[in-house]
Amino acid sequence: MPEIRHSPLAPTRAQWLAAGSEIDAHRHDDHQIVYAARGVLAVTTDKGSWITPGTRAIWVPAGTVHAHRAYGELELHLVGLPATDNPLALDTPTVLAVGPLLRELIIAYTRTPGEHGPERDRLRAVLLDQLRAAPQQPLHVPTPTEPLLLTVCALLHATLGEKRTLADLGREVGASDRTLSRLFRRDLGMTFPQWRTQLRLHHALVLLANGTPVTAVAHQCGWSSTSAFIDVFRRAFGHTPGTYPAGGTDLKGQ
């Protein structure tokens, strides 16, 4: 088993990552806010995957082993917070909605991490206030622990564009849809349609970040129609996939 990298301090900084770049599994003794102002970021732990477009950030609690992957050219902003300073009182990774004010606060705070003084202290205080007020979002694809569900979920990953029911998947693994429904609720805390929707949204964000047209995304992710995809996407993210925000500021000259 590969050794997990340990970085005691969670950094506060802004950086660019090329499409497809990865940051290997590691942990901090601090909490961290992870935000992609441009592109799409996936954060993976042994419990599952969290994925964020430019309207979302991820809270990563102290001690959580996690890895990052960039989809599209990624403008990454990291805010480290001491383990004693937990403004959200959360002990699991969580996706947070990022409004225009919180977005600008994160960008401003990470642009000059070496600065100190009263002005930066005030900026940090407002940033923490906005984090406390940020709504939590259910954008998590949990990883099953049940061997049977692992097989079912792997099948769904591999054939997401096909409109297969739970009964169809059950026939392939030798289990009834009733048994699988019960396992989804018990092991993952959600229904099969809820888990599949999260997986579809995860893949949709990745495809959009790579420039795939909306109609093709809907087809490849298994939605019955483009309009159905747009409706689910709008309810999840507050905007349509056709207006997917590029966002971003110019970090390349910094």
PDB file of C-alpha atoms in Angstrom:
ATOM      1  CA  MET A   1       0.000   0.000   0.000  1.00  0.00           C
ATOM      2  CA  PRO A   2       1.512   3.386  -0.956  1.00  0.00           C
ATOM      3  CA  GLU A   3       2.566   5.651   1.863  1.00  0.00           C
ATOM      4  CA  ILE A   4       0.224   8.548   2.542  1.00  0.00           C
ATOM      5  CA  ARG A   5       1.986  11.890   2.332  1.00  0.00           C
ATOM      6  CA  HIS A   6       1.649  13.983   5.503  1.00  0.00           C
ATOM      7  CA  SER A   7       1.800  17.780   5.238  1.00  0.00           C
ATOM      8  CA  PRO A   8       1.175  19.150   8.758  1.00  0.00           C
ATOM      9  CA  LEU A   9       0.133  22.633   7.568  1.00  0.00           C
ATOM     10  CA  ALA A  10      -2.663  22.992   5.037  1.00  0.00           C
ATOM     11  CA  PRO A  11      -1.419  25.691   2.665  1.00  0.00           C
ATOM     12  CA  THR A  12      -3.217  28.899   1.785  1.00  0.00           C
ATOM     13  CA  ARG A  13      -2.440  29.726  -1.845  1.00  0.00           C
ATOM     14  CA  ALA A  14      -3.683  30.011  -5.413  1.00  0.00           C
ATOM     15  CA  GLN A  15      -2.279  27.931  -8.254  1.00  0.00           C
ATOM     16  CA  TRP A  16      -3.031  26.631 -11.742  1.00  0.00           C
ATOM     17  CA  LEU A  17      -3.286  22.920 -12.558  1.00  0.00           C
ATOM     18  CA  ALA A  18      -3.307  21.589 -16.105  1.00  0.00           C
ATOM     19  CA  ALA A  19      -6.249  19.477 -17.246  1.00  0.00           C
ATOM     20  CA  GLY A  20      -5.828  15.931 -15.967  1.00  0.00           C
ATOM     21  CA  SER A  21      -3.327  16.916 -13.262  1.00  0.00           C
ATOM     22  CA  GLU A  22      -3.498  15.105  -9.949  1.00  0.00           C
ATOM     23  CA  ILE A  23      -2.349  15.781  -6.398  1.00  0.00           C
ATOM     24  CA  ASP A  24      -1.641  12.457  -4.745  1.00  0.00           C
ATOM     25  CA  ALA A  25      -3.267  11.198  -1.551  1.00  0.00           C
ATOM     26  CA  HIS A  26      -2.194  13.223   1.480  1.00  0.00           C
ATOM     27  CA  ARG A  27      -3.446  14.602   4.773  1.00  0.00           C
ATOM     28  CA  HIS A  28      -3.029  17.765   6.832  1.00  0.00           C
ATOM     29  CA  ASP A  29      -3.237  18.478  10.535  1.00  0.00           C
ATOM     30  CA  ASP A  30      -5.293  21.543   9.550  1.00  0.00           C
ATOM     31  CA  HIS A  31      -8.713  21.985   7.978  1.00  0.00           C
ATOM     32  CA  GLN A  32      -8.822  23.222   4.405  1.00  0.00           C
ATOM     33  CA  ILE A  33     -11.233  24.936   2.028  1.00  0.00           C
ATOM     34  CA  VAL A  34     -10.655  23.800  -1.569  1.00  0.00           C
ATOM     35  CA  TYR A  35     -12.138  25.951  -4.337  1.00  0.00           C
ATOM     36  CA  ALA A  36     -11.854  25.824  -8.132  1.00  0.00           C
ATOM     37  CA  ALA A  37     -12.592  29.265  -9.593  1.00  0.00           C
ATOM     38  CA  ARG A  38     -12.117  27.805 -13.079  1.00  0.00           C
ATOM     39  CA  GLY A  39     -12.427  24.205 -14.229  1.00  0.00           C
ATOM     40  CA  VAL A  40     -13.800  21.308 -12.192  1.00  0.00           C
ATOM     41  CA  LEU A  41     -12.108  19.721  -9.185  1.00  0.00           C
ATOM     42  CA  ALA A  42     -12.677  16.225  -7.830  1.00  0.00           C
ATOM     43  CA  VAL A  43     -11.658  15.414  -4.255  1.00  0.00           C
ATOM     44  CA  THR A  44     -11.503  11.699  -3.463  1.00  0.00           C
ATOM     45  CA  THR A  45     -11.303   9.907  -0.113  1.00  0.00           C
ATOM     46  CA  ASP A  46     -11.906   6.295   0.887  1.00  0.00           C
ATOM     47  CA  LYS A  47     -15.532   7.290   1.527  1.00  0.00           C
ATOM     48  CA  GLY A  48     -16.222   8.515  -2.007  1.00  0.00           C
ATOM     49  CA  SER A  49     -15.807  11.491  -4.328  1.00  0.00           C
ATOM     50  CA  TRP A  50     -16.827  15.132  -4.080  1.00  0.00           C
ATOM     51  CA  ILE A  51     -16.811  17.276  -7.210  1.00  0.00           C
ATOM     52  CA  THR A  52     -17.106  21.022  -7.553  1.00  0.00           C
ATOM     53  CA  PRO A  53     -17.626  23.535 -10.350  1.00  0.00           C
ATOM     54  CA  GLY A  54     -16.956  27.255  -9.858  1.00  0.00           C
ATOM     55  CA  THR A  55     -20.094  27.722  -7.758  1.00  0.00           C
ATOM     56  CA  ARG A  56     -19.054  25.231  -5.093  1.00  0.00           C
ATOM     57  CA  ALA A  57     -16.174  24.639  -2.642  1.00  0.00           C
ATOM     58  CA  ILE A  58     -15.182  21.608  -0.585  1.00  0.00           C
ATOM     59  CA  TRP A  59     -14.564  21.588   3.155  1.00  0.00           C
ATOM     60  CA  VAL A  60     -11.820  19.035   3.973  1.00  0.00           C
ATOM     61  CA  PRO A  61     -11.537  18.404   7.724  1.00  0.00           C
ATOM     62  CA  ALA A  62      -8.185  18.004   9.473  1.00  0.00           C
ATOM     63  CA  GLY A  63      -6.716  14.514   9.183  1.00  0.00           C
ATOM     64  CA  THR A  64      -8.764  13.510   6.117  1.00  0.00           C
ATOM     65  CA  VAL A  65      -6.720  11.561   3.570  1.00  0.00           C
ATOM     66  CA  HIS A  66      -7.666  13.021   0.206  1.00  0.00           C
ATOM     67  CA  ALA A  67      -6.474  13.355  -3.381  1.00  0.00           C
ATOM     68  CA  HIS A  68      -7.273  15.952  -6.063  1.00  0.00           C
ATOM     69  CA  ARG A  69      -7.849  15.692  -9.804  1.00  0.00           C
ATOM     70  CA  ALA A  70      -8.322  18.571 -12.243  1.00  0.00           C
ATOM     71  CA  TYR A  71     -10.798  18.486 -15.122  1.00  0.00           C
ATOM     72  CA  GLY A  72     -10.238  21.286 -17.568  1.00  0.00           C
ATOM     73  CA  GLU A  73      -7.598  23.913 -16.836  1.00  0.00           C
ATOM     74  CA  LEU A  74      -8.015  24.437 -13.096  1.00  0.00           C
ATOM     75  CA  GLU A  75      -7.613  27.620 -11.099  1.00  0.00           C
ATOM     76  CA  LEU A  76      -7.239  26.224  -7.586  1.00  0.00           C
ATOM     77  CA  HIS A  77      -7.615  28.241  -4.376  1.00  0.00           C
ATOM     78  CA  LEU A  78      -6.717  26.688  -1.016  1.00  0.00           C
ATOM     79  CA  VAL A  79      -7.476  28.141   2.420  1.00  0.00           C
ATOM     80  CA  GLY A  80      -5.866  26.439   5.409  1.00  0.00           C
ATOM     81  CA  LEU A  81      -7.442  26.760   8.869  1.00  0.00           C
ATOM     82  CA  PRO A  82      -6.007  25.508  12.177  1.00  0.00           C
ATOM     83  CA  ALA A  83      -7.616  22.345  13.545  1.00  0.00           C
ATOM     84  CA  THR A  84      -8.751  24.414  16.536  1.00  0.00           C
ATOM     85  CA  ASP A  85     -10.687  26.749  14.202  1.00  0.00           C
ATOM     86  CA  ASN A  86     -13.635  24.831  12.749  1.00  0.00           C
ATOM     87  CA  PRO A  87     -16.181  27.476  11.705  1.00  0.00           C
ATOM     88  CA  LEU A  88     -18.503  24.867  10.180  1.00  0.00           C
ATOM     89  CA  ALA A  89     -18.342  22.266  12.977  1.00  0.00           C
ATOM     90  CA  LEU A  90     -18.074  19.568  10.282  1.00  0.00           C
ATOM     91  CA  ASP A  91     -15.956  16.427  10.576  1.00  0.00           C
ATOM     92  CA  THR A  92     -16.580  15.021   7.078  1.00  0.00           C
ATOM     93  CA  PRO A  93     -15.849  16.467   3.624  1.00  0.00           C
ATOM     94  CA  THR A  94     -18.737  18.675   2.543  1.00  0.00           C
ATOM     95  CA  VAL A  95     -19.616  20.662  -0.581  1.00  0.00           C
ATOM     96  CA  LEU A  96     -20.578  24.285   0.071  1.00  0.00           C
ATOM     97  CA  ALA A  97     -22.376  26.729  -2.199  1.00  0.00           C
ATOM     98  CA  VAL A  98     -20.153  29.667  -3.196  1.00  0.00           C
ATOM     99  CA  GLY A  99     -21.948  32.924  -3.959  1.00  0.00           C
ATOM    100  CA  PRO A 100     -20.322  35.958  -5.604  1.00  0.00           C
ATOM    101  CA  LEU A 101     -19.152  37.501  -2.303  1.00  0.00           C
ATOM    102  CA  LEU A 102     -17.626  34.297  -0.916  1.00  0.00           C
ATOM    103  CA  ARG A 103     -15.942  33.665  -4.252  1.00  0.00           C
ATOM    104  CA  GLU A 104     -14.232  37.069  -4.232  1.00  0.00           C
ATOM    105  CA  LEU A 105     -13.227  36.685  -0.577  1.00  0.00           C
ATOM    106  CA  ILE A 106     -11.562  33.323  -1.267  1.00  0.00           C
ATOM    107  CA  ILE A 107      -9.748  34.692  -4.319  1.00  0.00           C
ATOM    108  CA  ALA A 108      -8.577  37.811  -2.473  1.00  0.00           C
ATOM    109  CA  TYR A 109      -7.455  35.862   0.607  1.00  0.00           C
ATOM    110  CA  THR A 110      -5.438  33.298  -1.388  1.00  0.00           C
ATOM    111  CA  ARG A 111      -3.875  35.786  -3.789  1.00  0.00           C
ATOM    112  CA  THR A 112      -1.504  37.228  -1.130  1.00  0.00           C
ATOM    113  CA  PRO A 113      -1.023  34.447   1.469  1.00  0.00           C
ATOM    114  CA  GLY A 114       2.222  35.950   2.811  1.00  0.00           C
ATOM    115  CA  GLU A 115       0.644  39.221   3.910  1.00  0.00           C
ATOM    116  CA  HIS A 116      -0.167  39.942   7.561  1.00  0.00           C
ATOM    117  CA  GLY A 117      -1.869  42.758   9.398  1.00  0.00           C
ATOM    118  CA  PRO A 118      -5.240  44.143  10.502  1.00  0.00           C
ATOM    119  CA  GLU A 119      -6.654  44.351   6.971  1.00  0.00           C
ATOM    120  CA  ARG A 120      -5.977  40.673   6.310  1.00  0.00           C
ATOM    121  CA  ASP A 121      -7.412  39.750   9.720  1.00  0.00           C
ATOM    122  CA  ARG A 122     -10.629  41.571   8.816  1.00  0.00           C
ATOM    123  CA  LEU A 123     -10.724  39.836   5.430  1.00  0.00           C
ATOM    124  CA  ARG A 124     -10.343  36.465   7.151  1.00  0.00           C
ATOM    125  CA  ALA A 125     -13.105  37.253   9.630  1.00  0.00           C
ATOM    126  CA  VAL A 126     -15.564  38.101   6.847  1.00  0.00           C
ATOM    127  CA  LEU A 127     -14.490  34.999   4.918  1.00  0.00           C
ATOM    128  CA  LEU A 128     -15.245  32.805   7.942  1.00  0.00           C
ATOM    129  CA  ASP A 129     -18.621  34.494   8.410  1.00  0.00           C
ATOM    130  CA  GLN A 130     -19.519  33.748   4.801  1.00  0.00           C
ATOM    131  CA  LEU A 131     -18.377  30.132   5.142  1.00  0.00           C
ATOM    132  CA  ARG A 132     -20.659  29.674   8.152  1.00  0.00           C
ATOM    133  CA  ALA A 133     -23.575  30.996   6.120  1.00  0.00           C
ATOM    134  CA  ALA A 134     -22.813  28.914   2.986  1.00  0.00           C
ATOM    135  CA  PRO A 135     -25.482  26.269   2.285  1.00  0.00           C
ATOM    136  CA  GLN A 136     -24.291  22.670   2.194  1.00  0.00           C
ATOM    137  CA  GLN A 137     -24.820  20.788  -1.076  1.00  0.00           C
ATOM    138  CA  PRO A 138     -25.418  17.025  -1.617  1.00  0.00           C
ATOM    139  CA  LEU A 139     -22.785  16.551  -4.338  1.00  0.00           C
ATOM    140  CA  HIS A 140     -21.182  13.400  -3.015  1.00  0.00           C
ATOM    141  CA  VAL A 141     -20.778  10.035  -4.741  1.00  0.00           C
ATOM    142  CA  PRO A 142     -20.194   7.645  -1.811  1.00  0.00           C
ATOM    143  CA  THR A 143     -18.136   4.486  -2.299  1.00  0.00           C
ATOM    144  CA  PRO A 144     -19.908   1.252  -1.296  1.00  0.00           C
ATOM    145  CA  THR A 145     -18.449  -1.147   1.237  1.00  0.00           C
ATOM    146  CA  GLU A 146     -20.785  -4.051   0.385  1.00  0.00           C
ATOM    147  CA  PRO A 147     -19.054  -6.307  -2.209  1.00  0.00           C
ATOM    148  CA  LEU A 148     -22.296  -6.789  -4.147  1.00  0.00           C
ATOM    149  CA  LEU A 149     -22.860  -3.030  -4.366  1.00  0.00           C
ATOM    150  CA  LEU A 150     -19.257  -2.482  -5.450  1.00  0.00           C
ATOM    151  CA  THR A 151     -19.942  -4.765  -8.429  1.00  0.00           C
ATOM    152  CA  VAL A 152     -23.241  -3.039  -9.243  1.00  0.00           C
ATOM    153  CA  CYS A 153     -21.713   0.431  -9.019  1.00  0.00           C
ATOM    154  CA  ALA A 154     -18.765  -0.602 -11.195  1.00  0.00           C
ATOM    155  CA  LEU A 155     -21.235  -1.836 -13.823  1.00  0.00           C
ATOM    156  CA  LEU A 156     -23.096   1.463 -13.676  1.00  0.00           C
ATOM    157  CA  HIS A 157     -19.846   3.444 -14.004  1.00  0.00           C
ATOM    158  CA  ALA A 158     -18.945   1.441 -17.107  1.00  0.00           C
ATOM    159  CA  THR A 159     -22.367   1.728 -18.763  1.00  0.00           C
ATOM    160  CA  LEU A 160     -23.663   5.075 -17.527  1.00  0.00           C
ATOM    161  CA  GLY A 161     -25.001   6.075 -20.947  1.00  0.00           C
ATOM    162  CA  GLU A 162     -27.242   3.017 -21.069  1.00  0.00           C
ATOM    163  CA  LYS A 163     -30.694   3.366 -19.503  1.00  0.00           C
ATOM    164  CA  ARG A 164     -30.458   0.315 -17.236  1.00  0.00           C
ATOM    165  CA  THR A 165     -32.808  -0.212 -14.331  1.00  0.00           C
ATOM    166  CA  LEU A 166     -31.834  -1.628 -10.979  1.00  0.00           C
ATOM    167  CA  ALA A 167     -33.565  -4.856 -12.011  1.00  0.00           C
ATOM    168  CA  ASP A 168     -31.350  -4.987 -15.129  1.00  0.00           C
ATOM    169  CA  LEU A 169     -28.236  -4.574 -13.017  1.00  0.00           C
ATOM    170  CA  GLY A 170     -29.540  -7.094 -10.491  1.00  0.00           C
ATOM    171  CA  ARG A 171     -29.887  -9.763 -13.135  1.00  0.00           C
ATOM    172  CA  GLU A 172     -26.212  -9.360 -14.004  1.00  0.00           C
ATOM    173  CA  VAL A 173     -25.072  -9.834 -10.397  1.00  0.00           C
ATOM    174  CA  GLY A 174     -27.681 -12.395  -9.362  1.00  0.00           C
ATOM    175  CA  ALA A 175     -29.672 -10.265  -6.919  1.00  0.00           C
ATOM    176  CA  SER A 176     -33.203  -8.880  -6.872  1.00  0.00           C
ATOM    177  CA  ASP A 177     -33.851  -5.167  -7.239  1.00  0.00           C
ATOM    178  CA  ARG A 178     -35.477  -5.267  -3.785  1.00  0.00           C
ATOM    179  CA  THR A 179     -32.264  -6.628  -2.243  1.00  0.00           C
ATOM    180  CA  LEU A 180     -30.155  -4.038  -4.020  1.00  0.00           C
ATOM    181  CA  SER A 181     -32.501  -1.210  -3.013  1.00  0.00           C
ATOM    182  CA  ARG A 182     -32.130  -2.248   0.596  1.00  0.00           C
ATOM    183  CA  LEU A 183     -28.335  -2.351   0.281  1.00  0.00           C
ATOM    184  CA  PHE A 184     -28.210   1.125  -1.257  1.00  0.00           C
ATOM    185  CA  ARG A 185     -30.158   2.590   1.644  1.00  0.00           C
ATOM    186  CA  ARG A 186     -28.210   0.694   4.306  1.00  0.00           C
ATOM    187  CA  ASP A 187     -24.695   1.046   2.895  1.00  0.00           C
ATOM    188  CA  LEU A 188     -24.835   4.423   1.147  1.00  0.00           C
ATOM    189  CA  GLY A 189     -27.663   6.202   2.940  1.00  0.00           C
ATOM    190  CA  MET A 190     -29.485   6.985  -0.292  1.00  0.00           C
ATOM    191  CA  THR A 191     -31.689   5.331  -2.881  1.00  0.00           C
ATOM    192  CA  PHE A 192     -30.411   3.904  -6.135  1.00  0.00           C
ATOM    193  CA  PRO A 193     -31.903   6.790  -8.204  1.00  0.00           C
ATOM    194  CA  GLN A 194     -30.297   9.334  -5.842  1.00  0.00           C
ATOM    195  CA  TRP A 195     -26.864   7.673  -6.110  1.00  0.00           C
ATOM    196  CA  ARG A 196     -27.165   7.367  -9.898  1.00  0.00           C
ATOM    197  CA  THR A 197     -28.105  11.046 -10.194  1.00  0.00           C
ATOM    198  CA  GLN A 198     -25.024  12.050  -8.183  1.00  0.00           C
ATOM    199  CA  LEU A 199     -22.851   9.861 -10.419  1.00  0.00           C
ATOM    200  CA  ARG A 200     -24.433  11.363 -13.546  1.00  0.00           C
ATOM    201  CA  LEU A 201     -23.844  14.914 -12.300  1.00  0.00           C
ATOM    202  CA  HIS A 202     -20.244  14.031 -11.439  1.00  0.00           C
ATOM    203  CA  HIS A 203     -19.610  12.773 -14.975  1.00  0.00           C
ATOM    204  CA  ALA A 204     -21.540  15.658 -16.514  1.00  0.00           C
ATOM    205  CA  LEU A 205     -19.287  18.207 -14.818  1.00  0.00           C
ATOM    206  CA  VAL A 206     -16.197  16.368 -16.043  1.00  0.00           C
ATOM    207  CA  LEU A 207     -17.488  16.248 -19.621  1.00  0.00           C
ATOM    208  CA  LEU A 208     -18.524  19.918 -19.598  1.00  0.00           C
ATOM    209  CA  ALA A 209     -15.095  20.910 -18.258  1.00  0.00           C
ATOM    210  CA  ASN A 210     -13.571  19.098 -21.221  1.00  0.00           C
ATOM    211  CA  GLY A 211     -15.740  21.010 -23.686  1.00  0.00           C
ATOM    212  CA  THR A 212     -18.304  18.305 -24.523  1.00  0.00           C
ATOM    213  CA  PRO A 213     -21.562  19.760 -25.970  1.00  0.00           C
ATOM    214  CA  VAL A 214     -24.591  19.709 -23.668  1.00  0.00           C
ATOM    215  CA  THR A 215     -26.596  17.309 -25.853  1.00  0.00           C
ATOM    216  CA  ALA A 216     -23.711  14.829 -25.942  1.00  0.00           C
ATOM    217  CA  VAL A 217     -23.286  15.108 -22.171  1.00  0.00           C
ATOM    218  CA  ALA A 218     -26.961  14.293 -21.623  1.00  0.00           C
ATOM    219  CA  HIS A 219     -26.658  11.227 -23.868  1.00  0.00           C
ATOM    220  CA  GLN A 220     -23.375   9.955 -22.418  1.00  0.00           C
ATOM    221  CA  CYS A 221     -24.632  10.309 -18.843  1.00  0.00           C
ATOM    222  CA  GLY A 222     -27.859   8.435 -19.468  1.00  0.00           C
ATOM    223  CA  TRP A 223     -30.529  11.121 -19.216  1.00  0.00           C
ATOM    224  CA  SER A 224     -33.718  10.451 -21.180  1.00  0.00           C
ATOM    225  CA  SER A 225     -33.445  13.805 -22.959  1.00  0.00           C
ATOM    226  CA  THR A 226     -31.365  16.962 -23.068  1.00  0.00           C
ATOM    227  CA  SER A 227     -34.170  18.906 -21.392  1.00  0.00           C
ATOM    228  CA  ALA A 228     -34.280  16.391 -18.525  1.00  0.00           C
ATOM    229  CA  PHE A 229     -30.526  16.810 -18.037  1.00  0.00           C
ATOM    230  CA  ILE A 230     -30.773  20.603 -18.100  1.00  0.00           C
ATOM    231  CA  ASP A 231     -33.563  20.537 -15.506  1.00  0.00           C
ATOM    232  CA  VAL A 232     -31.615  18.308 -13.079  1.00  0.00           C
ATOM    233  CA  PHE A 233     -28.430  20.314 -13.615  1.00  0.00           C
ATOM    234  CA  ARG A 234     -30.210  23.624 -12.963  1.00  0.00           C
ATOM    235  CA  ARG A 235     -31.749  22.317  -9.740  1.00  0.00           C
ATOM    236  CA  ALA A 236     -28.358  21.021  -8.553  1.00  0.00           C
ATOM    237  CA  PHE A 237     -26.181  24.022  -9.468  1.00  0.00           C
ATOM    238  CA  GLY A 238     -28.504  26.987  -9.909  1.00  0.00           C
ATOM    239  CA  HIS A 239     -27.694  27.555 -13.596  1.00  0.00           C
ATOM    240  CA  THR A 240     -27.971  25.638 -16.852  1.00  0.00           C
ATOM    241  CA  PRO A 241     -25.082  23.607 -18.299  1.00  0.00           C
ATOM    242  CA  GLY A 242     -25.183  25.849 -21.367  1.00  0.00           C
ATOM    243  CA  THR A 243     -24.216  28.801 -19.143  1.00  0.00           C
ATOM    244  CA  TYR A 244     -21.567  26.819 -17.292  1.00  0.00           C
ATOM    245  CA  PRO A 245     -19.445  29.545 -15.670  1.00  0.00           C
ATOM    246  CA  ALA A 246     -15.807  29.622 -16.700  1.00  0.00           C
ATOM    247  CA  GLY A 247     -15.083  32.090 -13.927  1.00  0.00           C
ATOM    248  CA  GLY A 248     -11.555  32.729 -12.936  1.00  0.00           C
ATOM    249  CA  THR A 249      -9.036  35.495 -12.529  1.00  0.00           C
ATOM    250  CA  ASP A 250      -5.655  35.926 -14.097  1.00  0.00           C
ATOM    251  CA  LEU A 251      -3.198  34.074 -11.875  1.00  0.00           C
ATOM    252  CA  LYS A 252      -0.681  33.356 -14.608  1.00  0.00           C
ATOM    253  CA  GLY A 253       0.965  36.708 -14.262  1.00  0.00           C
ATOM    254  CA  GLN A 254       1.320  36.445 -10.499  1.00  0.00           C
TER     255      GLN A 254
END
